[in-house]
Coordinates of C-alpha atoms in Angstrom, one line a residue:
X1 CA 97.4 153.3 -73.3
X2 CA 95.7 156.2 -71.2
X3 CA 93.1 154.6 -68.0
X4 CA 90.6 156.2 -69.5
X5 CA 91.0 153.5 -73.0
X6 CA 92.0 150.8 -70.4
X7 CA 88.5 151.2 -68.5
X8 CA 87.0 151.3 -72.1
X9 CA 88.5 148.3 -73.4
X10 CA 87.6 146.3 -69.9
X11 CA 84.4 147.3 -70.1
X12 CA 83.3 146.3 -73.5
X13 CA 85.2 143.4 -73.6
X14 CA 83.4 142.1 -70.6
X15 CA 79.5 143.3 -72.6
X16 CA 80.8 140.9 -75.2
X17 CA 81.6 138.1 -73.0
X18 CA 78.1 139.0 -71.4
X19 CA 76.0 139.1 -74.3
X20 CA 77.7 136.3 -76.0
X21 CA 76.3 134.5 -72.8
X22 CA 73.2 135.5 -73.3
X23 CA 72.9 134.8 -77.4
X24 CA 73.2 131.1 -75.8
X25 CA 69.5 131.3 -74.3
X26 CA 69.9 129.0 -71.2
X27 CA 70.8 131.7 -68.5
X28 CA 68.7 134.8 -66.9
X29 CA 69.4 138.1 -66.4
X30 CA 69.9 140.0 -62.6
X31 CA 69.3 143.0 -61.6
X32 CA 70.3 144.4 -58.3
X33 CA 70.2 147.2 -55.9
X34 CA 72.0 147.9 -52.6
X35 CA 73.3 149.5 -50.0
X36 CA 75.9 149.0 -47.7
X37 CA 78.8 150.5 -45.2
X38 CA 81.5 149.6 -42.5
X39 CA 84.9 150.3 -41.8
X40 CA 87.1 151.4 -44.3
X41 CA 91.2 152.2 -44.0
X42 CA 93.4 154.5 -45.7
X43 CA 96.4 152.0 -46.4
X44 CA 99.0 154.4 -45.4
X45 CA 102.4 152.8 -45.4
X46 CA 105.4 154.8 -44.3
X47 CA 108.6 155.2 -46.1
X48 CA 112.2 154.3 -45.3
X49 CA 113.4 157.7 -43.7
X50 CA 116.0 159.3 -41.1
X51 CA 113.6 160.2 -38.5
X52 CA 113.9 157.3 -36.6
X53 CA 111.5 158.8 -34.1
X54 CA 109.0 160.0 -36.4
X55 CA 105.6 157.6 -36.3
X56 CA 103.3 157.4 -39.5
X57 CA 100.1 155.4 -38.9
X58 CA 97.2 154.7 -40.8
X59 CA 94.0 156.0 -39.5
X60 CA 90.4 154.4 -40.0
X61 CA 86.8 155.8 -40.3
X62 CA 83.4 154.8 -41.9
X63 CA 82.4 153.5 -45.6
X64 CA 79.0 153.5 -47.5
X65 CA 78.1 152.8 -50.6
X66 CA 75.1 152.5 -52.7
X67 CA 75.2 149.8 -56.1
X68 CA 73.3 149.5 -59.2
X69 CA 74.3 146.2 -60.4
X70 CA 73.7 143.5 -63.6
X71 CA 74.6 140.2 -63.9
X72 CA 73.8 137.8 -66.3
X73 CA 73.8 134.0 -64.8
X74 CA 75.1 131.7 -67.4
X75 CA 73.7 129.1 -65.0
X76 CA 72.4 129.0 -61.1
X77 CA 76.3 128.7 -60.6
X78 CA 78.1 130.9 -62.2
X79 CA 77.8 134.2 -63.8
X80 CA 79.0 137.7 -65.0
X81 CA 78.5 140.9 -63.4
X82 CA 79.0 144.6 -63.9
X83 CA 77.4 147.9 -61.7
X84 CA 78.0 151.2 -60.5
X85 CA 78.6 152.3 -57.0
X86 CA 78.8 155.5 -55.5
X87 CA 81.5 155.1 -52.3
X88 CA 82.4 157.4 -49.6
X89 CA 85.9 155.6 -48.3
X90 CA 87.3 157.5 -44.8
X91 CA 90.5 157.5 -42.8
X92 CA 93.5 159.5 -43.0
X93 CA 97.1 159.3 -41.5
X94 CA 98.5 160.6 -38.6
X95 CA 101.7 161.7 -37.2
X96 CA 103.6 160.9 -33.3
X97 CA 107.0 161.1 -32.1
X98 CA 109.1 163.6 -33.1
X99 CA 111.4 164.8 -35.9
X100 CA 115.1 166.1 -35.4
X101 CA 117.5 168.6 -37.5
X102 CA 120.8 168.2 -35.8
X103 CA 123.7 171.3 -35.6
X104 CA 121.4 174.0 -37.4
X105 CA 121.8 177.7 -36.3
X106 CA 119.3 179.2 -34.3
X107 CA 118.8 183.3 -34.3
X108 CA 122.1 184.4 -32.5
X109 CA 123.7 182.4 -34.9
X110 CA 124.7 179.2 -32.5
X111 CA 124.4 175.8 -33.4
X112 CA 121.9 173.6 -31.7
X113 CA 119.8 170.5 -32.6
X114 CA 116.1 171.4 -33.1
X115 CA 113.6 168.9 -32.3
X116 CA 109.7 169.1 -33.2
X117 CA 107.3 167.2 -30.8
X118 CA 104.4 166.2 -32.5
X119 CA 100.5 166.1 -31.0
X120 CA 97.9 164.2 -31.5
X121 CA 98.7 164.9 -35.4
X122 CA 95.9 163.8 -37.7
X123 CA 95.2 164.3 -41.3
X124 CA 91.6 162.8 -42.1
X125 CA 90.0 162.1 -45.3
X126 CA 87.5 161.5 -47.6
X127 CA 86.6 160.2 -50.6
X128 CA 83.9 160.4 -52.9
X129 CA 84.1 157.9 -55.7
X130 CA 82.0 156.2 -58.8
X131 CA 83.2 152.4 -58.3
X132 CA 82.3 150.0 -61.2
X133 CA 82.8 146.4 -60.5
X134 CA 83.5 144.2 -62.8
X135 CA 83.6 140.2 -61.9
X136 CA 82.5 136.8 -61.1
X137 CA 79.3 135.9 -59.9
X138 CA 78.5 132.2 -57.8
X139 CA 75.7 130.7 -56.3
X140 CA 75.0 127.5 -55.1
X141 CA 71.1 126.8 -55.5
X142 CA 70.3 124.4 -52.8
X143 CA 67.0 123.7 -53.3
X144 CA 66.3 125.4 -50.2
X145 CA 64.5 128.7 -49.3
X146 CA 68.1 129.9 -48.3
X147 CA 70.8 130.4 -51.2
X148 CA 74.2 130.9 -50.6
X149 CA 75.7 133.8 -53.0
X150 CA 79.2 135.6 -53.6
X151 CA 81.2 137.2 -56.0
X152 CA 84.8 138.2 -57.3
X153 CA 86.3 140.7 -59.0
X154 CA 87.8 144.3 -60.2
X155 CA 86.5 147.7 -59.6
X156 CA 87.4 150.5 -61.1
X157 CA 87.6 153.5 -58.9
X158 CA 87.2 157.4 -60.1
X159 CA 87.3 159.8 -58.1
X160 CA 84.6 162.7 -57.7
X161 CA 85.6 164.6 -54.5
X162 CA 88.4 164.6 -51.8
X163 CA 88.4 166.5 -48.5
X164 CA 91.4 166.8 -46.1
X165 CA 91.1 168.0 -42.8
X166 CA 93.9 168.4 -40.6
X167 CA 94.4 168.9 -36.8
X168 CA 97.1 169.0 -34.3
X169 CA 100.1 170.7 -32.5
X170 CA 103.8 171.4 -32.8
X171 CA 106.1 172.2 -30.3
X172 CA 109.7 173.0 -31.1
X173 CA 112.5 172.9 -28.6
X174 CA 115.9 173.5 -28.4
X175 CA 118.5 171.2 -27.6
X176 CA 122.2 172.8 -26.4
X177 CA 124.7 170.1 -25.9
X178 CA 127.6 172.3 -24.9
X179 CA 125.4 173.4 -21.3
X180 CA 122.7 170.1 -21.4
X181 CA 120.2 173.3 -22.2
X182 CA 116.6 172.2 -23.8
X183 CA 114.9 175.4 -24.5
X184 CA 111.0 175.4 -25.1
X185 CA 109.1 178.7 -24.1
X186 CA 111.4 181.0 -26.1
X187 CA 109.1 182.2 -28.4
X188 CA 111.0 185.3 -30.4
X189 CA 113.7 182.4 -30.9
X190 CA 111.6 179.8 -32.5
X191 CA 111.2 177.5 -29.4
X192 CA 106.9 177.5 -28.8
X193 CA 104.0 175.6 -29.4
X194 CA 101.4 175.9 -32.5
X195 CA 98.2 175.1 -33.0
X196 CA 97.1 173.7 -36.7
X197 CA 94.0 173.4 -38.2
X198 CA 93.5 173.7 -41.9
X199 CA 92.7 171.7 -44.8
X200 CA 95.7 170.9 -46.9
X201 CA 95.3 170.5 -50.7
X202 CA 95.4 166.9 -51.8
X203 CA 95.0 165.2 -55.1
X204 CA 93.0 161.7 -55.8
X205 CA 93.6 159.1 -58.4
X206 CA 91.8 156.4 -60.7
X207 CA 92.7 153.6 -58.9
X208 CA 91.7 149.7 -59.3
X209 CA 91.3 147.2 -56.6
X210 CA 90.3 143.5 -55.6
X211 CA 86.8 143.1 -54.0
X212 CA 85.0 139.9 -52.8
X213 CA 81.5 139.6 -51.6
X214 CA 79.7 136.6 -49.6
X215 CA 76.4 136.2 -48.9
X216 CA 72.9 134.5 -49.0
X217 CA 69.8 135.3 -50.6
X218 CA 66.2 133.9 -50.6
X219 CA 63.3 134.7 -52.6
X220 CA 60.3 137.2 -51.5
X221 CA 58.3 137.4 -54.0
X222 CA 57.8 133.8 -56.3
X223 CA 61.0 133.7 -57.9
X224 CA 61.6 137.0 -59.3
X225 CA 62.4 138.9 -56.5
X226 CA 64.9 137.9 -53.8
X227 CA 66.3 139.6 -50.6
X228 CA 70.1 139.5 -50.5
X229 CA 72.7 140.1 -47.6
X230 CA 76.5 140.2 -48.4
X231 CA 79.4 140.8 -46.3
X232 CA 81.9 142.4 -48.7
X233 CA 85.7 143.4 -48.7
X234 CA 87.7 145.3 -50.9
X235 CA 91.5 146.1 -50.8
X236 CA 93.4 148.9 -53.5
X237 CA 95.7 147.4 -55.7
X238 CA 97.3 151.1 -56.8
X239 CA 97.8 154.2 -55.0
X240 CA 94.1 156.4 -54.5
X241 CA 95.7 159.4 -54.1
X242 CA 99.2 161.5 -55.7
X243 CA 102.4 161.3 -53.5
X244 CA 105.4 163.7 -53.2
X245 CA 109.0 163.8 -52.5
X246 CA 109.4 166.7 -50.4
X247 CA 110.4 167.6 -47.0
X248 CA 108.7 167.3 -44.1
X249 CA 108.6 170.7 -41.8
X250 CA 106.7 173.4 -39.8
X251 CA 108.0 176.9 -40.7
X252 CA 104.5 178.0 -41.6
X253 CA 103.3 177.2 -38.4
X254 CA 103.5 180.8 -36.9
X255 CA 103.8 184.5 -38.4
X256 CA 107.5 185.5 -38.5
X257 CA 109.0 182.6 -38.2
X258 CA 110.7 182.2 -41.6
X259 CA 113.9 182.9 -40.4
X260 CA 114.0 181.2 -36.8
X261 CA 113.3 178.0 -39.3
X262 CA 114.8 178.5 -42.2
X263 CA 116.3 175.2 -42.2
X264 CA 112.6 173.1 -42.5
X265 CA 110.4 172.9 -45.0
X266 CA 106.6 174.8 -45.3
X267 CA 104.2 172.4 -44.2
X268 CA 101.6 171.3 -47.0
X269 CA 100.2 167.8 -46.5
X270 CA 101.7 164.4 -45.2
X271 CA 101.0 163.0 -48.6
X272 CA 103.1 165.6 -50.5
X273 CA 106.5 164.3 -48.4
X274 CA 109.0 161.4 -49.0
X275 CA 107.9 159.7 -45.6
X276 CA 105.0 158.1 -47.3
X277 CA 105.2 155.2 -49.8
X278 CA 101.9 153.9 -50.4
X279 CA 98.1 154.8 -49.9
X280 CA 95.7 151.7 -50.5
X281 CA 92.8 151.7 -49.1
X282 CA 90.8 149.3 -47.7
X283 CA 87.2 148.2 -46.5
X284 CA 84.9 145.9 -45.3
X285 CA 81.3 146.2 -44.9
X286 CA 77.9 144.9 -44.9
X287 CA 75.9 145.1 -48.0
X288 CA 71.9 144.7 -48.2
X289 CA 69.5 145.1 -51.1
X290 CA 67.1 143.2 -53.6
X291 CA 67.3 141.3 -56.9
X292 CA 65.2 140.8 -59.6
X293 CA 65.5 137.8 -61.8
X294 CA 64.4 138.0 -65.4
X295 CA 64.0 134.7 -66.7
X296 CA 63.7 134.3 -70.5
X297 CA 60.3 133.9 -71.9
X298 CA 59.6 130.1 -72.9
X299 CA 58.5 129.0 -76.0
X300 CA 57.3 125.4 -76.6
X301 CA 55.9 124.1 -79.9
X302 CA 52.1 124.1 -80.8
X303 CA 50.3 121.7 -82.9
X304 CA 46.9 123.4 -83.9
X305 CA 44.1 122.1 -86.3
X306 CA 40.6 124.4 -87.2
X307 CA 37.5 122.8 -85.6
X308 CA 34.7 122.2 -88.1
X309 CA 30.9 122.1 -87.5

């Protein structure tokens, strides 16, 4: 089964389960809309590898989102709920340390070890999704002017843009055992330091994560509309964007080069290597908005007679 028929199938098996709540009569209907942000995280996790001096670390940034949201209360406790939220989720992964290619042959033909010094090496992202949540909804009516609120569930996250900036430098030395020589300002030979600033191709995913949401909410206007406040979480349960297998290297970091390096690979994007396992991202914000309650029209038996003069 394709996502596309999984997303299908979720969703109209949770309208059924909605509007088989509502054929029952006793609940009320919620509309919702909201807006929200905070801190959101790439996930990066690093992969098992032989650069024992090579440091992968996740980096962070900002989140908003804005929801469209209905839920169907099957009492004042409990309830289903399903939206659409348009997400911008930030961060990126960046690179420290160094990587080594021991007993390679530099341009006279000798054998050294080649070491690559990394700086302040970032790759930053961001994401532009459609989110649709799909879960639980709780409240706890209190009797008060005060209402505690939360919710539980899945979203569903597809992907409409993703930009990739990256930033940094590379410096390659030299490292001679036989004479203790590290060579470093050599440029003709491959030993220099590069500049990089570009915007590597990258590829985004449908992915599907856990999301929790608690809150309070207290009426405004009577009892149909309500001011709600939410702090909300949400943490990928599948990779949000495509990964590689290749090699990790800087030959294409200055013109005529190729041959001075032959024995790395083209640099591309951090994502496209084997040093990176897993991207899962995750957030946590603070949503406001307002709901409007739509309570079902009452009907109560009548007992006429005709008056006569």
């Amino acid at each position: 089964m394709t996502q596309h028929r999984f997303i299908l199938l979720l969703l109209c098996t949770f309208w059924c389960g909605l509007t088989i709540s509502a054929a029952g009569g006793r609940g009320y209907a919620v509309i919702e809309l909201s807006g929200g942000g905070g801190l959101s995280n790439m996930g990066v996790t690093a992969a098992a590898n032989d650069q024992h001096n090579l440091k992968i670390k996740s980096l962070s940034s900002y989140t908003y989102t804005g929801h469209i949201g209905l839920a169907y209360m099957i009492n004042p406790y409990i309830g289903l709920g399903v939206g659409a939220d348009f997400t911008r989720i930030g961060g990126g992964v960046g690179l420290t340390g160094n990587m080594r290619w021991d007993n390679v042959g530099d341009t006279e033909r000798e054998r050294y070890n080649h070491i690559a010094v990394l700086n302040d090496w970032k790759e930053q992202q961001q994401m532009l999704l459609v989110e649709i949540p799909i879960g639980l909804r709780f409240g706890a009516a209190v009797g008060s002017a005060v209402e505690f609120t939360g919710e539980a569930g899945l979203r569903i996250g597809l992907p409409i843009q993703t930009d990739n900036d990256l930033a940094g430098s590379v410096t390659h030395q030299g490292e001679y055992d036989p004479w203790a020589l590290l060579l470093n300002r050599v440029d003709n030979h491959g030993f220099y330091t590069a500049d990089f600033a570009a915007q590597p191709a990258i590829s985004a995913r449908t992915s599907y994560s856990l999301y929790a949401k608690l809150g309070i909410q207290t009426p405004i206007k009577d009892d149909v509309v309500w001011f709600y406040s939410q702090v909300y979480g949400a943490y990928a349960l599948t990779n949000a964007l495509a990964l590689g297998d290749l090699d990790l290297g800087f030959r294409n970091d200055n013109m005529g080069q190729d041959d001075a390096h032959a024995f790395m690979a083209d640099y591309s994007s951090a994502y496209d290597t084997r040093y990176i396992a897993k991207v899962r991202p995750f957030q946590l914000g603070l949503e406001v908005g307002l709901r409007f309650f739509l309570f079902p029209k009452q009907h109560f038996p009548c007992h006429c007679v005709k008056d006569r003069f």
